[in-house]
Amino acid sequence: MASKGKQGTKGSKQIMVENCATLKFYRNMCLGTTAFCLLAQYFFIESFGVLQMVMMLFSACIYFGSYTFLMSISKPKYSDAGSVLDSGNDLNIEGGIAEHMKDAIILTAGTQLLSLISDYFWLLLLLAPLRAFWLLWTCILKPWLQQKHEQELTVNEKKQRQADKKSKRTR
């Protein structure tokens, strides 16, 4: 049954609780995946070379950057009296920047796990900049170029109408 009317909004306390749970989940994902991969590399895979070390450090940087960003945007602001002024951004909202940061963590974790099978799976991390370029194109560049083109068309149409009026007057 579809609900009618306006969708309910979340309260500050609910947003803060959900943000805390989300941060805990992604923190555990980062730490658990890294620990599992390091242990598996050390005990079960013969070669733990320079590539594996560099890519593990790179993965740790992605984790750190994404998780720190999620923490900073979800940080609540309190008044001097201790009441909540702002609950921070909702990390579970669809289509927000937090969703892209969570996707980066998931992509990195999956890549780390798959890299235990083959080092070629590290190439999956190239999907992140491709996705970023796609978002840049679809959300910013393409609409801006279309808007500019539409403005040029309206200006050209106005000039054409003015030229038509002039030619009608001169006849």
mmCIF file of N, CA, C and O in Angstrom, residues 76-170:
data_model
loop_
_atom_site.group_PDB
_atom_site.id
_atom_site.type_symbol
_atom_site.label_atom_id
_atom_site.label_comp_id
_atom_site.label_asym_id
_atom_site.label_seq_id
_atom_site.Cartn_x
_atom_site.Cartn_y
_atom_site.Cartn_z
ATOM 1 N N PRO A 76 27.812 16.397 14.652
ATOM 2 C CA PRO A 76 26.768 17.303 15.142
ATOM 3 C C PRO A 76 27.367 18.559 15.782
ATOM 4 O O PRO A 76 28.506 18.553 16.244
ATOM 5 N N LYS A 77 26.575 19.621 15.791
ATOM 6 C CA LYS A 77 26.993 20.881 16.421
ATOM 7 C C LYS A 77 26.092 21.111 17.634
ATOM 8 O O LYS A 77 24.878 20.990 17.549
ATOM 9 N N TYR A 78 26.735 21.457 18.744
ATOM 10 C CA TYR A 78 26.016 21.656 20.004
ATOM 11 C C TYR A 78 26.101 23.113 20.430
ATOM 12 O O TYR A 78 27.069 23.812 20.135
ATOM 13 N N SER A 79 25.092 23.560 21.170
ATOM 14 C CA SER A 79 25.105 24.908 21.742
ATOM 15 C C SER A 79 25.918 24.891 23.032
ATOM 16 O O SER A 79 26.347 23.832 23.506
ATOM 17 N N ASP A 80 26.130 26.050 23.616
ATOM 18 C CA ASP A 80 26.864 26.148 24.879
ATOM 19 C C ASP A 80 26.133 25.409 26.000
ATOM 20 O O ASP A 80 26.757 24.894 26.930
ATOM 21 N N ALA A 81 24.822 25.364 25.903
ATOM 22 C CA ALA A 81 24.021 24.686 26.923
ATOM 23 C C ALA A 81 24.022 23.167 26.731
ATOM 24 O O ALA A 81 23.542 22.440 27.594
ATOM 25 N N GLY A 82 24.535 22.686 25.608
ATOM 26 C CA GLY A 82 24.612 21.254 25.362
ATOM 27 C C GLY A 82 23.498 20.699 24.496
ATOM 28 O O GLY A 82 23.455 19.504 24.235
ATOM 29 N N SER A 83 22.608 21.559 24.037
ATOM 30 C CA SER A 83 21.535 21.066 23.163
ATOM 31 C C SER A 83 22.047 21.009 21.719
ATOM 32 O O SER A 83 22.972 21.715 21.335
ATOM 33 N N VAL A 84 21.423 20.174 20.923
ATOM 34 C CA VAL A 84 21.854 19.958 19.540
ATOM 35 C C VAL A 84 21.353 21.105 18.666
ATOM 36 O O VAL A 84 20.157 21.360 18.571
ATOM 37 N N LEU A 85 22.294 21.812 18.036
ATOM 38 C CA LEU A 85 21.932 22.858 17.084
ATOM 39 C C LEU A 85 21.740 22.270 15.693
ATOM 40 O O LEU A 85 20.810 22.622 14.975
ATOM 41 N N ASP A 86 22.660 21.389 15.308
ATOM 42 C CA ASP A 86 22.621 20.759 13.990
ATOM 43 C C ASP A 86 23.097 19.321 14.142
ATOM 44 O O ASP A 86 24.150 19.076 14.730
ATOM 45 N N SER A 87 22.330 18.378 13.618
ATOM 46 C CA SER A 87 22.683 16.971 13.781
ATOM 47 C C SER A 87 23.725 16.508 12.782
ATOM 48 O O SER A 87 24.145 15.363 12.806
ATOM 49 N N GLY A 88 24.179 17.377 11.903
ATOM 50 C CA GLY A 88 25.114 16.988 10.856
ATOM 51 C C GLY A 88 24.353 16.453 9.661
ATOM 52 O O GLY A 88 23.144 16.258 9.710
ATOM 53 N N ASN A 89 25.065 16.183 8.587
ATOM 54 C CA ASN A 89 24.415 15.653 7.391
ATOM 55 C C ASN A 89 24.005 14.205 7.601
ATOM 56 O O ASN A 89 24.702 13.449 8.267
ATOM 57 N N ASP A 90 22.906 13.841 7.017
ATOM 58 C CA ASP A 90 22.413 12.470 7.085
ATOM 59 C C ASP A 90 23.251 11.617 6.131
ATOM 60 O O ASP A 90 23.251 11.842 4.919
ATOM 61 N N LEU A 91 23.975 10.638 6.662
ATOM 62 C CA LEU A 91 24.835 9.786 5.839
ATOM 63 C C LEU A 91 24.044 8.769 5.039
ATOM 64 O O LEU A 91 24.588 8.168 4.114
ATOM 65 N N ASN A 92 22.793 8.565 5.371
ATOM 66 C CA ASN A 92 22.006 7.531 4.712
ATOM 67 C C ASN A 92 21.031 8.078 3.680
ATOM 68 O O ASN A 92 20.165 7.364 3.209
ATOM 69 N N ILE A 93 21.184 9.331 3.311
ATOM 70 C CA ILE A 93 20.309 9.930 2.314
ATOM 71 C C ILE A 93 20.778 9.469 0.924
ATOM 72 O O ILE A 93 21.966 9.347 0.674
ATOM 73 N N GLU A 94 19.828 9.184 0.060
ATOM 74 C CA GLU A 94 20.168 8.707 -1.273
ATOM 75 C C GLU A 94 20.601 9.868 -2.156
ATOM 76 O O GLU A 94 20.022 10.937 -2.123
ATOM 77 N N GLY A 95 21.634 9.620 -2.960
ATOM 78 C CA GLY A 95 22.085 10.609 -3.928
ATOM 79 C C GLY A 95 23.016 11.665 -3.383
ATOM 80 O O GLY A 95 23.421 12.555 -4.115
ATOM 81 N N GLY A 96 23.382 11.585 -2.126
ATOM 82 C CA GLY A 96 24.268 12.586 -1.557
ATOM 83 C C GLY A 96 25.732 12.210 -1.734
ATOM 84 O O GLY A 96 26.082 11.124 -2.192
ATOM 85 N N ILE A 97 26.603 13.122 -1.350
ATOM 86 C CA ILE A 97 28.032 12.890 -1.457
ATOM 87 C C ILE A 97 28.477 11.759 -0.542
ATOM 88 O O ILE A 97 29.420 11.031 -0.847
ATOM 89 N N ALA A 98 27.779 11.569 0.574
ATOM 90 C CA ALA A 98 28.129 10.487 1.492
ATOM 91 C C ALA A 98 27.968 9.129 0.815
ATOM 92 O O ALA A 98 28.744 8.205 1.073
ATOM 93 N N GLU A 99 26.983 9.024 -0.057
ATOM 94 C CA GLU A 99 26.773 7.770 -0.770
ATOM 95 C C GLU A 99 27.989 7.435 -1.645
ATOM 96 O O GLU A 99 28.397 6.281 -1.741
ATOM 97 N N HIS A 100 28.589 8.450 -2.249
ATOM 98 C CA HIS A 100 29.762 8.218 -3.093
ATOM 99 C C HIS A 100 30.983 7.828 -2.249
ATOM 100 O O HIS A 100 31.793 6.999 -2.675
ATOM 101 N N MET A 101 31.088 8.404 -1.064
ATOM 102 C CA MET A 101 32.194 8.022 -0.174
ATOM 103 C C MET A 101 32.020 6.583 0.318
ATOM 104 O O MET A 101 32.990 5.826 0.402
ATOM 105 N N LYS A 102 30.802 6.210 0.629
ATOM 106 C CA LYS A 102 30.540 4.829 1.050
ATOM 107 C C LYS A 102 30.818 3.864 -0.102
ATOM 108 O O LYS A 102 31.369 2.779 0.115
ATOM 109 N N ASP A 103 30.484 4.268 -1.331
ATOM 110 C CA ASP A 103 30.787 3.437 -2.494
ATOM 111 C C ASP A 103 32.296 3.262 -2.673
ATOM 112 O O ASP A 103 32.760 2.187 -3.065
ATOM 113 N N ALA A 104 33.058 4.308 -2.384
ATOM 114 C CA ALA A 104 34.523 4.212 -2.492
ATOM 115 C C ALA A 104 35.064 3.205 -1.480
ATOM 116 O O ALA A 104 35.969 2.410 -1.796
ATOM 117 N N ILE A 105 34.513 3.209 -0.284
ATOM 118 C CA ILE A 105 34.949 2.242 0.734
ATOM 119 C C ILE A 105 34.588 0.823 0.306
ATOM 120 O O ILE A 105 35.411 -0.096 0.414
ATOM 121 N N ILE A 106 33.390 0.638 -0.208
ATOM 122 C CA ILE A 106 32.958 -0.691 -0.640
ATOM 123 C C ILE A 106 33.804 -1.181 -1.812
ATOM 124 O O ILE A 106 34.232 -2.342 -1.843
ATOM 125 N N LEU A 107 34.062 -0.308 -2.777
ATOM 126 C CA LEU A 107 34.903 -0.672 -3.925
ATOM 127 C C LEU A 107 36.301 -1.073 -3.467
ATOM 128 O O LEU A 107 36.859 -2.076 -3.923
ATOM 129 N N THR A 108 36.869 -0.313 -2.545
ATOM 130 C CA THR A 108 38.213 -0.606 -2.058
ATOM 131 C C THR A 108 38.244 -1.922 -1.294
ATOM 132 O O THR A 108 39.168 -2.723 -1.466
ATOM 133 N N ALA A 109 37.248 -2.170 -0.477
ATOM 134 C CA ALA A 109 37.197 -3.424 0.280
ATOM 135 C C ALA A 109 37.070 -4.622 -0.661
ATOM 136 O O ALA A 109 37.769 -5.629 -0.499
ATOM 137 N N GLY A 110 36.194 -4.508 -1.646
ATOM 138 C CA GLY A 110 36.043 -5.585 -2.611
ATOM 139 C C GLY A 110 37.312 -5.829 -3.405
ATOM 140 O O GLY A 110 37.703 -6.973 -3.657
ATOM 141 N N THR A 111 37.963 -4.753 -3.791
ATOM 142 C CA THR A 111 39.217 -4.866 -4.535
ATOM 143 C C THR A 111 40.292 -5.526 -3.688
ATOM 144 O O THR A 111 41.043 -6.375 -4.176
ATOM 145 N N GLN A 112 40.376 -5.143 -2.418
ATOM 146 C CA GLN A 112 41.361 -5.760 -1.526
ATOM 147 C C GLN A 112 41.131 -7.266 -1.422
ATOM 148 O O GLN A 112 42.078 -8.045 -1.497
ATOM 149 N N LEU A 113 39.886 -7.658 -1.235
ATOM 150 C CA LEU A 113 39.582 -9.081 -1.105
ATOM 151 C C LEU A 113 39.879 -9.831 -2.410
ATOM 152 O O LEU A 113 40.452 -10.922 -2.392
ATOM 153 N N LEU A 114 39.496 -9.257 -3.532
ATOM 154 C CA LEU A 114 39.756 -9.912 -4.813
ATOM 155 C C LEU A 114 41.239 -9.955 -5.155
ATOM 156 O O LEU A 114 41.684 -10.842 -5.880
ATOM 157 N N SER A 115 42.006 -9.016 -4.621
ATOM 158 C CA SER A 115 43.451 -9.000 -4.896
ATOM 159 C C SER A 115 44.155 -10.202 -4.279
ATOM 160 O O SER A 115 45.291 -10.509 -4.648
ATOM 161 N N LEU A 116 43.498 -10.883 -3.351
ATOM 162 C CA LEU A 116 44.069 -12.112 -2.810
ATOM 163 C C LEU A 116 44.101 -13.207 -3.874
ATOM 164 O O LEU A 116 44.934 -14.113 -3.819
ATOM 165 N N ILE A 117 43.199 -13.126 -4.853
ATOM 166 C CA ILE A 117 43.154 -14.092 -5.948
ATOM 167 C C ILE A 117 44.211 -13.741 -7.000
ATOM 168 O O ILE A 117 44.963 -14.602 -7.440
ATOM 169 N N SER A 118 44.220 -12.467 -7.408
ATOM 170 C CA SER A 118 45.165 -12.023 -8.433
ATOM 171 C C SER A 118 45.459 -10.543 -8.246
ATOM 172 O O SER A 118 44.573 -9.763 -7.876
ATOM 173 N N ASP A 119 46.690 -10.157 -8.524
ATOM 174 C CA ASP A 119 47.075 -8.743 -8.414
ATOM 175 C C ASP A 119 46.391 -7.874 -9.468
ATOM 176 O O ASP A 119 46.305 -6.660 -9.314
ATOM 177 N N TYR A 120 45.908 -8.484 -10.533
ATOM 178 C CA TYR A 120 45.233 -7.719 -11.578
ATOM 179 C C TYR A 120 43.922 -7.092 -11.095
ATOM 180 O O TYR A 120 43.424 -6.147 -11.691
ATOM 181 N N PHE A 121 43.368 -7.612 -10.018
ATOM 182 C CA PHE A 121 42.132 -7.038 -9.479
ATOM 183 C C PHE A 121 42.346 -5.642 -8.904
ATOM 184 O O PHE A 121 41.379 -4.910 -8.700
ATOM 185 N N TRP A 122 43.600 -5.260 -8.640
ATOM 186 C CA TRP A 122 43.858 -3.895 -8.171
ATOM 187 C C TRP A 122 43.416 -2.873 -9.214
ATOM 188 O O TRP A 122 43.148 -1.719 -8.883
ATOM 189 N N LEU A 123 43.337 -3.298 -10.471
ATOM 190 C CA LEU A 123 42.902 -2.392 -11.533
ATOM 191 C C LEU A 123 41.452 -1.943 -11.354
ATOM 192 O O LEU A 123 41.035 -0.937 -11.929
ATOM 193 N N LEU A 124 40.690 -2.671 -10.550
ATOM 194 C CA LEU A 124 39.303 -2.264 -10.280
ATOM 195 C C LEU A 124 39.231 -0.895 -9.603
ATOM 196 O O LEU A 124 38.210 -0.208 -9.694
ATOM 197 N N LEU A 125 40.305 -0.497 -8.929
ATOM 198 C CA LEU A 125 40.305 0.823 -8.282
ATOM 199 C C LEU A 125 40.239 1.953 -9.302
ATOM 200 O O LEU A 125 39.921 3.091 -8.958
ATOM 201 N N LEU A 126 40.517 1.629 -10.567
ATOM 202 C CA LEU A 126 40.390 2.644 -11.616
ATOM 203 C C LEU A 126 38.931 2.990 -11.898
ATOM 204 O O LEU A 126 38.652 3.982 -12.563
ATOM 205 N N LEU A 127 38.008 2.181 -11.395
ATOM 206 C CA LEU A 127 36.586 2.487 -11.574
ATOM 207 C C LEU A 127 36.186 3.758 -10.821
ATOM 208 O O LEU A 127 35.257 4.451 -11.234
ATOM 209 N N ALA A 128 36.873 4.067 -9.732
ATOM 210 C CA ALA A 128 36.522 5.256 -8.939
ATOM 211 C C ALA A 128 36.727 6.550 -9.730
ATOM 212 O O ALA A 128 35.807 7.378 -9.797
ATOM 213 N N PRO A 129 37.906 6.776 -10.349
ATOM 214 C CA PRO A 129 38.023 8.007 -11.136
ATOM 215 C C PRO A 129 37.117 8.020 -12.365
ATOM 216 O O PRO A 129 36.638 9.088 -12.762
ATOM 217 N N LEU A 130 36.847 6.849 -12.944
ATOM 218 C CA LEU A 130 35.915 6.803 -14.073
ATOM 219 C C LEU A 130 34.511 7.215 -13.632
ATOM 220 O O LEU A 130 33.829 7.968 -14.323
ATOM 221 N N ARG A 131 34.101 6.743 -12.477
ATOM 222 C CA ARG A 131 32.790 7.117 -11.932
ATOM 223 C C ARG A 131 32.754 8.613 -11.606
ATOM 224 O O ARG A 131 31.752 9.285 -11.859
ATOM 225 N N ALA A 132 33.845 9.123 -11.055
ATOM 226 C CA ALA A 132 33.905 10.555 -10.733
ATOM 227 C C ALA A 132 33.791 11.395 -12.009
ATOM 228 O O ALA A 132 33.078 12.410 -12.022
ATOM 229 N N PHE A 133 34.472 10.970 -13.053
ATOM 230 C CA PHE A 133 34.367 11.702 -14.328
ATOM 231 C C PHE A 133 32.948 11.627 -14.867
ATOM 232 O O PHE A 133 32.412 12.617 -15.368
ATOM 233 N N TRP A 134 32.312 10.449 -14.763
ATOM 234 C CA TRP A 134 30.943 10.289 -15.240
ATOM 235 C C TRP A 134 29.997 11.219 -14.478
ATOM 236 O O TRP A 134 29.127 11.873 -15.081
ATOM 237 N N LEU A 135 30.153 11.290 -13.161
ATOM 238 C CA LEU A 135 29.311 12.182 -12.368
ATOM 239 C C LEU A 135 29.565 13.647 -12.720
ATOM 240 O O LEU A 135 28.632 14.452 -12.790
ATOM 241 N N LEU A 136 30.829 13.992 -12.929
ATOM 242 C CA LEU A 136 31.172 15.358 -13.326
ATOM 243 C C LEU A 136 30.510 15.701 -14.652
ATOM 244 O O LEU A 136 29.942 16.782 -14.814
ATOM 245 N N TRP A 137 30.547 14.759 -15.592
ATOM 246 C CA TRP A 137 29.952 14.994 -16.904
ATOM 247 C C TRP A 137 28.440 15.118 -16.814
ATOM 248 O O TRP A 137 27.860 16.075 -17.327
ATOM 249 N N THR A 138 27.779 14.149 -16.161
ATOM 250 C CA THR A 138 26.314 14.135 -16.163
ATOM 251 C C THR A 138 25.692 15.194 -15.266
ATOM 252 O O THR A 138 24.599 15.676 -15.569
ATOM 253 N N CYS A 139 26.365 15.549 -14.185
ATOM 254 C CA CYS A 139 25.760 16.483 -13.226
ATOM 255 C C CYS A 139 26.176 17.932 -13.431
ATOM 256 O O CYS A 139 25.439 18.842 -13.046
ATOM 257 N N ILE A 140 27.345 18.152 -14.010
ATOM 258 C CA ILE A 140 27.846 19.525 -14.097
ATOM 259 C C ILE A 140 28.101 19.963 -15.540
ATOM 260 O O ILE A 140 27.520 20.931 -16.019
ATOM 261 N N LEU A 141 28.978 19.247 -16.242
ATOM 262 C CA LEU A 141 29.413 19.710 -17.556
ATOM 263 C C LEU A 141 28.315 19.649 -18.616
ATOM 264 O O LEU A 141 28.082 20.634 -19.330
ATOM 265 N N LYS A 142 27.646 18.504 -18.743
ATOM 266 C CA LYS A 142 26.623 18.351 -19.772
ATOM 267 C C LYS A 142 25.472 19.342 -19.583
ATOM 268 O O LYS A 142 25.084 20.010 -20.545
ATOM 269 N N PRO A 143 24.907 19.485 -18.364
ATOM 270 C CA PRO A 143 23.836 20.492 -18.208
ATOM 271 C C PRO A 143 24.315 21.913 -18.479
ATOM 272 O O PRO A 143 23.583 22.721 -19.060
ATOM 273 N N TRP A 144 25.540 22.213 -18.104
ATOM 274 C CA TRP A 144 26.070 23.558 -18.341
ATOM 275 C C TRP A 144 26.226 23.818 -19.830
ATOM 276 O O TRP A 144 25.857 24.883 -20.319
ATOM 277 N N LEU A 145 26.746 22.837 -20.568
ATOM 278 C CA LEU A 145 26.914 23.003 -22.010
ATOM 279 C C LEU A 145 25.567 23.086 -22.720
ATOM 280 O O LEU A 145 25.407 23.873 -23.654
ATOM 281 N N GLN A 146 24.596 22.293 -22.275
ATOM 282 C CA GLN A 146 23.270 22.353 -22.879
ATOM 283 C C GLN A 146 22.603 23.691 -22.604
ATOM 284 O O GLN A 146 21.962 24.256 -23.476
ATOM 285 N N GLN A 147 22.770 24.195 -21.399
ATOM 286 C CA GLN A 147 22.182 25.482 -21.055
ATOM 287 C C GLN A 147 22.798 26.586 -21.908
ATOM 288 O O GLN A 147 22.103 27.448 -22.421
ATOM 289 N N LYS A 148 24.111 26.535 -22.084
ATOM 290 C CA LYS A 148 24.802 27.531 -22.891
ATOM 291 C C LYS A 148 24.322 27.461 -24.337
ATOM 292 O O LYS A 148 24.067 28.476 -24.969
ATOM 293 N N HIS A 149 24.153 26.238 -24.849
ATOM 294 C CA HIS A 149 23.680 26.048 -26.221
ATOM 295 C C HIS A 149 22.254 26.566 -26.376
ATOM 296 O O HIS A 149 21.934 27.215 -27.377
ATOM 297 N N GLU A 150 21.399 26.306 -25.396
ATOM 298 C CA GLU A 150 20.016 26.781 -25.451
ATOM 299 C C GLU A 150 19.960 28.304 -25.411
ATOM 300 O O GLU A 150 19.140 28.913 -26.095
ATOM 301 N N GLN A 151 20.838 28.928 -24.623
ATOM 302 C CA GLN A 151 20.878 30.390 -24.571
ATOM 303 C C GLN A 151 21.297 30.962 -25.918
ATOM 304 O O GLN A 151 20.741 31.951 -26.382
ATOM 305 N N GLU A 152 22.278 30.315 -26.563
ATOM 306 C CA GLU A 152 22.708 30.772 -27.882
ATOM 307 C C GLU A 152 21.578 30.639 -28.895
ATOM 308 O O GLU A 152 21.390 31.512 -29.738
ATOM 309 N N LEU A 153 20.811 29.556 -28.810
ATOM 310 C CA LEU A 153 19.689 29.366 -29.730
ATOM 311 C C LEU A 153 18.632 30.441 -29.536
ATOM 312 O O LEU A 153 18.099 30.969 -30.512
ATOM 313 N N THR A 154 18.316 30.787 -28.298
ATOM 314 C CA THR A 154 17.296 31.817 -28.061
ATOM 315 C C THR A 154 17.784 33.174 -28.552
ATOM 316 O O THR A 154 17.007 33.950 -29.099
ATOM 317 N N VAL A 155 19.074 33.459 -28.372
ATOM 318 C CA VAL A 155 19.622 34.723 -28.866
ATOM 319 C C VAL A 155 19.567 34.744 -30.388
ATOM 320 O O VAL A 155 19.168 35.747 -30.997
ATOM 321 N N ASN A 156 19.931 33.634 -31.036
ATOM 322 C CA ASN A 156 19.878 33.567 -32.497
ATOM 323 C C ASN A 156 18.444 33.673 -33.015
ATOM 324 O O ASN A 156 18.202 34.297 -34.048
ATOM 325 N N GLU A 157 17.488 33.072 -32.301
ATOM 326 C CA GLU A 157 16.088 33.171 -32.704
ATOM 327 C C GLU A 157 15.602 34.621 -32.608
ATOM 328 O O GLU A 157 14.881 35.103 -33.479
ATOM 329 N N LYS A 158 16.003 35.319 -31.550
ATOM 330 C CA LYS A 158 15.608 36.728 -31.400
ATOM 331 C C LYS A 158 16.193 37.566 -32.531
ATOM 332 O O LYS A 158 15.509 38.408 -33.105
ATOM 333 N N LYS A 159 17.456 37.323 -32.857
ATOM 334 C CA LYS A 159 18.090 38.073 -33.947
ATOM 335 C C LYS A 159 17.391 37.780 -35.265
ATOM 336 O O LYS A 159 17.207 38.680 -36.093
ATOM 337 N N GLN A 160 17.001 36.535 -35.487
ATOM 338 C CA GLN A 160 16.313 36.156 -36.714
ATOM 339 C C GLN A 160 14.963 36.851 -36.813
ATOM 340 O O GLN A 160 14.594 37.360 -37.873
ATOM 341 N N ARG A 161 14.221 36.896 -35.683
ATOM 342 C CA ARG A 161 12.921 37.576 -35.684
ATOM 343 C C ARG A 161 13.089 39.071 -35.964
ATOM 344 O O ARG A 161 12.304 39.661 -36.709
ATOM 345 N N GLN A 162 14.117 39.675 -35.374
ATOM 346 C CA GLN A 162 14.362 41.097 -35.617
ATOM 347 C C GLN A 162 14.725 41.338 -37.079
ATOM 348 O O GLN A 162 14.267 42.310 -37.695
ATOM 349 N N ALA A 163 15.520 40.444 -37.644
ATOM 350 C CA ALA A 163 15.887 40.590 -39.054
ATOM 351 C C ALA A 163 14.664 40.416 -39.943
ATOM 352 O O ALA A 163 14.509 41.125 -40.952
ATOM 353 N N ASP A 164 13.783 39.489 -39.601
ATOM 354 C CA ASP A 164 12.545 39.299 -40.363
ATOM 355 C C ASP A 164 11.667 40.538 -40.302
ATOM 356 O O ASP A 164 11.078 40.952 -41.307
ATOM 357 N N LYS A 165 11.558 41.138 -39.112
ATOM 358 C CA LYS A 165 10.746 42.358 -38.963
ATOM 359 C C LYS A 165 11.321 43.485 -39.814
ATOM 360 O O LYS A 165 10.588 44.236 -40.453
ATOM 361 N N LYS A 166 12.657 43.622 -39.831
ATOM 362 C CA LYS A 166 13.296 44.665 -40.628
ATOM 363 C C LYS A 166 13.034 44.449 -42.107
ATOM 364 O O LYS A 166 12.762 45.390 -42.845
ATOM 365 N N SER A 167 13.138 43.197 -42.521
ATOM 366 C CA SER A 167 12.933 42.912 -43.967
ATOM 367 C C SER A 167 11.476 43.162 -44.348
ATOM 368 O O SER A 167 11.204 43.585 -45.476
ATOM 369 N N LYS A 168 10.520 42.892 -43.453
ATOM 370 C CA LYS A 168 9.110 43.159 -43.742
ATOM 371 C C LYS A 168 8.852 44.656 -43.840
ATOM 372 O O LYS A 168 8.069 45.116 -44.646
ATOM 373 N N ARG A 169 9.528 45.437 -42.981
ATOM 374 C CA ARG A 169 9.339 46.885 -42.999
ATOM 375 C C ARG A 169 9.917 47.515 -44.250
ATOM 376 O O ARG A 169 9.387 48.493 -44.768
ATOM 377 N N THR A 170 11.004 46.977 -44.734
ATOM 378 C CA THR A 170 11.652 47.579 -45.908
ATOM 379 C C THR A 170 10.941 47.222 -47.211
ATOM 380 O O THR A 170 11.175 47.863 -48.225
#
